[in-house]
Coordinates of N, CA, C and O in Angstrom, one line a residue:
M288 N 95.3 106.9 106.2 CA 95.0 107.0 104.8 C 95.1 106.2 103.9 O 94.8 106.2 102.6
A289 N 96.5 105.3 104.0 CA 96.7 104.3 102.9 C 95.6 103.2 103.1 O 95.1 102.6 102.1
E290 N 94.7 103.0 104.2 CA 94.0 101.7 104.2 C 92.4 102.5 103.0 O 92.0 101.7 102.3
L291 N 92.3 103.7 103.3 CA 91.0 104.5 102.5 C 91.8 104.2 100.9 O 90.5 104.0 100.2
R292 N 92.7 104.6 100.5 CA 93.4 104.5 99.1 C 92.9 103.1 98.6 O 92.8 103.2 97.6
E293 N 93.5 102.2 99.5 CA 93.1 100.8 98.8 C 91.9 100.4 98.9 O 91.2 99.8 98.0
E294 N 90.7 100.7 99.9 CA 89.5 100.6 99.8 C 88.9 101.6 98.7 O 88.2 101.0 97.9
A295 N 89.5 102.5 98.8 CA 89.0 103.4 97.1 C 89.1 102.7 95.8 O 88.3 102.8 95.2
M296 N 90.4 102.0 95.8 CA 90.8 101.2 95.0 C 89.9 100.0 94.3 O 89.5 99.8 93.4
W297 N 89.5 99.5 95.5 CA 88.9 98.3 95.5 C 87.0 98.5 95.3 O 86.5 97.9 94.4
I298 N 86.9 99.6 95.8 CA 85.4 100.3 95.5 C 85.5 100.5 93.7 O 84.5 100.1 93.2
Y299 N 86.5 101.3 93.4 CA 86.5 101.9 92.1 C 86.5 100.7 91.1 O 85.5 100.8 90.0
D300 N 87.2 99.5 91.8 CA 87.0 98.3 90.6 C 85.8 97.5 90.8 O 85.4 97.3 89.4
A301 N 85.3 97.7 91.9 CA 83.8 96.9 91.6 C 82.8 97.9 91.0 O 81.8 97.2 90.3
M302 N 83.1 99.2 91.1 CA 82.1 99.9 90.7 C 82.6 99.9 88.7 O 81.3 100.0 88.1
V303 N 83.5 99.8 88.3 CA 83.9 99.4 86.9 C 83.2 98.3 86.4 O 82.5 98.2 85.1
K304 N 83.4 97.3 87.1 CA 82.7 95.9 86.7 C 81.0 95.8 86.7 O 80.8 95.6 86.0
L305 N 80.6 96.9 87.7 CA 79.0 96.9 87.6 C 78.6 97.7 86.4 O 77.8 97.5 85.6
F306 N 79.5 98.8 85.9 CA 79.1 99.7 84.8 C 79.0 98.7 83.5 O 78.3 98.9 82.6
E307 N 80.1 97.7 83.5 CA 80.5 97.2 82.3 C 79.2 96.1 82.2 O 79.0 95.8 81.3
K308 N 78.9 95.9 83.2 CA 77.9 95.0 83.5 C 76.5 95.5 83.1 O 75.9 94.7 82.0
W309 N 76.1 96.6 83.3 CA 75.0 97.4 82.8 C 75.2 97.8 81.6 O 74.4 98.3 80.7
G310 N 76.5 97.7 80.8 CA 76.8 98.0 79.4 C 76.9 99.6 79.3 O 76.6 99.9 78.3
M311 N 77.5 100.2 80.4 CA 77.4 101.8 80.2 C 79.1 101.7 80.0 O 79.5 103.0 80.2
G312 N 79.8 100.8 79.9 CA 81.2 101.1 79.4 C 82.2 101.6 80.8 O 81.7 101.2 81.9
S313 N 82.9 102.6 80.7 CA 83.7 103.1 81.8 C 82.9 104.3 82.5 O 81.9 104.6 82.3
I314 N 83.2 104.3 83.8 CA 82.8 105.4 84.7 C 83.6 106.9 84.2 O 84.6 107.2 84.5
P315 N 82.8 107.8 83.8 CA 83.0 109.0 83.4 C 83.4 110.1 84.4 O 82.7 110.3 85.5
G316 N 84.7 110.4 84.5 CA 84.8 111.4 85.3 C 85.0 110.9 86.7 O 84.6 111.8 87.5
M317 N 85.2 109.6 87.2 CA 85.4 109.4 88.6 C 86.5 108.9 88.9 O 86.9 107.7 89.2
P318 N 87.5 109.5 89.2 CA 88.9 109.2 89.8 C 88.7 108.7 91.0 O 87.8 109.1 91.7
T319 N 89.9 107.7 91.7 CA 89.7 107.4 93.0 C 89.8 108.5 94.1 O 89.4 108.1 95.1
T320 N 90.6 109.7 93.6 CA 90.5 110.6 94.5 C 89.0 111.0 95.1 O 88.9 111.5 96.2
Q321 N 88.1 111.1 94.4 CA 86.5 111.6 94.9 C 86.1 110.4 95.8 O 85.5 110.7 96.9
I322 N 86.5 108.9 95.5 CA 86.0 108.0 96.3 C 86.9 108.3 97.5 O 85.8 108.0 98.8
T323 N 88.3 108.2 97.7 CA 88.7 108.3 98.6 C 88.4 109.8 99.7 O 88.4 109.7 100.8
S324 N 87.8 110.7 98.9 CA 87.1 111.9 99.8 C 86.2 111.5 100.3 O 86.1 112.1 101.5
I325 N 85.0 111.0 99.9 CA 83.8 110.4 100.3 C 84.2 109.7 101.5 O 83.6 110.0 102.7
L326 N 85.1 108.5 101.3 CA 85.3 108.0 102.6 C 85.9 108.6 103.5 O 85.7 108.0 104.9
Q327 N 86.7 109.4 103.6 CA 87.5 110.4 104.3 C 86.2 111.4 105.0 O 86.3 111.1 106.5
F328 N 85.4 111.8 104.3 CA 84.5 112.7 105.0 C 83.8 111.8 106.1 O 83.1 112.2 107.1
I329 N 83.2 110.5 105.5 CA 82.4 109.6 106.4 C 83.4 109.2 107.7 O 82.7 109.2 108.8
Y330 N 84.5 108.4 107.4 CA 85.2 108.1 108.5 C 85.8 109.0 109.3 O 86.2 108.7 110.5
L331 N 86.6 109.7 108.9 CA 87.6 110.6 109.7 C 86.8 112.1 109.9 O 87.1 112.5 111.2
D332 N 85.9 112.4 109.3 CA 85.3 113.6 109.3 C 83.9 113.5 110.2 O 83.3 114.5 110.6
H333 N 83.5 112.3 110.0 CA 82.3 112.0 110.3 C 81.2 112.8 110.0 O 79.9 113.4 111.0
F334 N 80.9 113.0 108.6 CA 79.9 113.7 108.0 C 79.1 112.8 107.5 O 79.3 111.5 107.4
D335 N 77.8 113.0 107.4 CA 76.6 112.1 107.1 C 76.4 112.4 105.4 O 77.1 113.2 104.9
I336 N 75.9 111.6 104.6 CA 75.7 111.7 103.0 C 75.0 112.8 102.7 O 75.4 113.7 101.8
P337 N 73.8 113.5 103.4 CA 73.2 114.6 102.8 C 74.1 115.7 102.9 O 74.2 116.7 102.0
F338 N 74.9 115.7 104.1 CA 76.1 117.2 104.3 C 76.8 117.1 103.3 O 77.2 118.0 102.8
I339 N 77.6 116.2 103.1 CA 78.6 115.3 101.7 C 78.0 116.2 100.5 O 78.7 117.1 99.8
L340 N 76.8 115.7 100.2 CA 76.2 116.0 98.7 C 76.1 117.2 98.8 O 76.1 117.8 97.9
R341 N 75.7 118.1 100.0 CA 75.2 119.7 99.7 C 76.6 120.5 100.0 O 76.8 121.4 99.3
Y342 N 77.1 120.5 101.0 CA 78.6 121.3 101.7 C 79.7 120.7 101.0 O 80.3 121.7 101.0
R343 N 80.0 119.5 100.4 CA 81.2 119.1 100.1 C 81.4 118.7 98.7 O 82.0 117.8 98.3
K344 N 80.6 119.2 97.6 CA 79.9 118.6 96.7 C 81.3 119.2 95.5 O 81.3 118.9 94.5
D345 N 82.0 120.2 96.1 CA 83.5 120.6 95.1 C 84.3 119.7 95.2 O 85.2 119.1 94.3
Y346 N 84.3 118.9 96.2 CA 85.3 117.6 96.3 C 84.9 116.3 95.4 O 85.8 115.3 95.2
I347 N 83.4 116.3 95.4 CA 83.2 115.2 94.3 C 82.3 115.7 93.6 O 81.4 115.0 93.2
E348 N 82.6 116.7 92.9 CA 81.7 117.3 91.8 C 81.0 116.5 90.8 O 80.0 116.4 90.0
P349 N 82.0 115.5 90.2 CA 81.2 115.0 88.5 C 80.6 113.3 89.2 O 79.9 113.0 88.6
L350 N 80.5 113.4 90.2 CA 79.6 112.1 90.9 C 78.3 112.5 91.0 O 78.0 113.8 91.5
T351 N 77.4 111.8 90.6 CA 76.0 111.6 90.8 C 75.4 111.4 91.9 O 76.4 110.8 92.9
V352 N 74.4 111.6 92.6 CA 74.1 111.4 94.1 C 73.7 109.5 93.9 O 74.1 109.1 95.0
N353 N 73.7 109.5 93.0 CA 73.0 107.5 92.7 C 74.8 107.2 93.1 O 74.8 105.9 93.5
M354 N 75.9 107.7 92.5 CA 77.1 107.2 92.5 C 77.7 107.2 93.9 O 78.2 106.3 94.4
V355 N 77.3 108.3 94.8 CA 77.5 108.5 96.2 C 77.0 107.3 96.8 O 77.7 106.5 97.5
Y356 N 75.9 107.0 96.5 CA 75.2 106.1 97.6 C 75.7 104.6 96.8 O 75.7 103.7 97.6
D357 N 76.1 104.6 95.6 CA 76.7 103.0 95.3 C 78.1 103.0 96.0 O 78.2 101.8 96.3
I358 N 78.6 104.1 96.1 CA 80.1 104.2 96.6 C 80.0 103.7 98.2 O 80.6 102.9 98.8
I359 N 78.8 104.4 98.8 CA 78.6 103.6 100.2 C 78.0 102.4 100.3 O 78.5 101.4 101.2
D360 N 77.3 101.7 99.6 CA 77.0 100.3 99.4 C 78.3 99.3 99.5 O 78.4 98.5 100.0
F361 N 79.1 99.7 98.2 CA 80.6 99.1 98.1 C 81.2 99.2 99.6 O 81.8 98.3 99.6
D362 N 81.6 100.4 100.1 CA 82.1 100.2 101.1 C 81.7 99.4 102.2 O 82.6 99.0 102.8
E363 N 80.2 99.4 102.5 CA 79.8 98.4 103.4 C 80.2 97.1 102.9 O 80.7 96.4 103.9
K364 N 80.1 96.9 101.6 CA 80.4 95.1 101.1 C 81.9 95.0 101.4 O 82.5 93.8 101.8
Y365 N 82.7 96.1 101.1 CA 84.3 95.9 101.6 C 84.4 95.7 103.2 O 85.4 94.7 103.3
C366 N 84.1 96.7 103.9 CA 84.1 96.1 105.4 C 83.4 94.7 105.7 O 84.5 94.3 106.6
H367 N 82.6 94.3 105.0 CA 82.2 92.9 105.4 C 83.4 92.0 104.8 O 83.7 90.9 105.6
F368 N 83.8 92.4 103.7 CA 84.7 91.5 103.0 C 86.1 91.3 103.9 O 86.5 90.2 104.0
Y369 N 86.3 92.5 104.3 CA 87.8 92.5 105.0 C 87.7 92.3 106.4 O 88.7 91.4 106.6
T370 N 86.4 92.3 107.1 CA 86.5 91.5 108.3 C 86.2 90.1 108.2 O 87.0 89.4 109.0
R371 N 85.6 89.5 107.0 CA 85.8 88.2 107.1 C 87.3 87.5 106.7 O 87.6 86.6 107.2
K372 N 88.0 88.3 105.8 CA 89.2 87.8 105.3 C 90.2 88.1 106.4 O 91.1 87.1 107.1
E373 N 90.0 89.2 107.6 CA 90.7 89.1 109.1 C 90.4 87.8 109.8 O 90.9 87.3 110.6
S374 N 89.3 87.6 109.7 CA 88.9 86.6 110.5 C 89.5 85.0 110.1 O 89.8 84.3 110.9
L375 N 89.6 84.8 108.8 CA 89.7 83.7 108.1 C 91.4 83.4 108.6 O 92.0 82.6 108.8
I376 N 92.2 84.8 108.5 CA 93.3 84.7 108.5 C 93.7 84.2 110.1 O 94.6 83.6 110.5
A377 N 93.0 84.8 111.1 CA 93.1 84.6 112.3 C 92.8 82.9 112.6 O 93.6 82.3 113.3
Y378 N 91.7 82.7 112.0 CA 91.2 81.0 112.0 C 92.8 80.3 111.4 O 92.8 79.2 112.3
L379 N 93.3 80.4 110.6 CA 94.2 79.6 110.1 C 95.3 79.7 111.1 O 96.1 78.6 111.0
E380 N 95.8 80.9 111.6 CA 96.3 81.0 112.3 C 96.7 80.2 113.8 O 97.7 79.7 114.0
T381 N 95.5 79.9 114.1 CA 95.2 79.1 115.1 C 95.3 77.5 115.0 O 95.7 77.0 115.8
L382 N 94.9 77.4 113.7 CA 94.9 76.0 113.3 C 96.5 75.5 112.8 O 96.9 74.7 112.8
G383 N 97.6 76.5 112.7 CA 98.4 76.7 112.4 C 98.8 76.0 111.3 O 100.0 75.4 110.4
T384 N 97.8 76.3 110.0 CA 98.2 75.8 108.7 C 98.0 77.3 107.8 O 98.1 76.9 106.5
L385 N 98.6 78.2 108.2 CA 98.9 79.5 107.6 C 100.1 79.5 107.1 O 100.9 79.7 107.7
S386 N 101.0 79.1 105.6 CA 101.8 79.3 105.1 C 101.9 80.7 104.9 O 101.2 81.5 104.8
L387 N 103.4 80.8 104.6 CA 104.0 82.5 104.2 C 103.3 82.6 102.9 O 102.9 83.8 102.9
S388 N 103.2 81.7 101.9 CA 102.5 82.1 100.6 C 101.3 82.6 100.6 O 100.7 83.2 100.0
L389 N 100.1 81.4 101.5 CA 99.0 82.0 101.7 C 98.7 83.2 102.6 O 98.0 84.3 102.2
S390 N 99.7 83.5 103.2 CA 99.5 85.0 103.7 C 99.7 85.8 103.2 O 98.9 87.0 103.2
L391 N 100.4 85.9 102.2 CA 101.1 87.3 101.1 C 100.0 87.3 100.0 O 99.5 88.4 99.7
S392 N 99.2 85.9 99.6 CA 98.1 86.1 98.7 C 97.1 86.7 99.2 O 96.4 87.3 98.5
L393 N 96.8 86.6 100.8 CA 95.6 87.0 101.5 C 96.0 88.5 101.8 O 94.8 89.3 102.1
S394 N 97.0 88.9 101.8 CA 97.3 90.5 102.1 C 97.1 91.4 101.1 O 97.1 91.1 99.9

């Protein structure tokens, strides 16, 4: 569950930057709890997006359909980023060049 909260925070930060880039300011009514709920429905409960939008809308109520799909897109980017980070850490460990400070900064 802690991984989902960390991922939700990363997605929230990415969406805030996207909204600022579009000149929309902050994201109205979108705390990380809704993002965490969406990720939990997808990964733990194995629900698909239309099911979540129709039958679990009370958990994600202030979010629009487009925001939910943006969250899914950022989730995919986060998964790719996380996989590359783990691969880089493993590669640096095999080379023996992974220092403690670098390991802490990558974590």
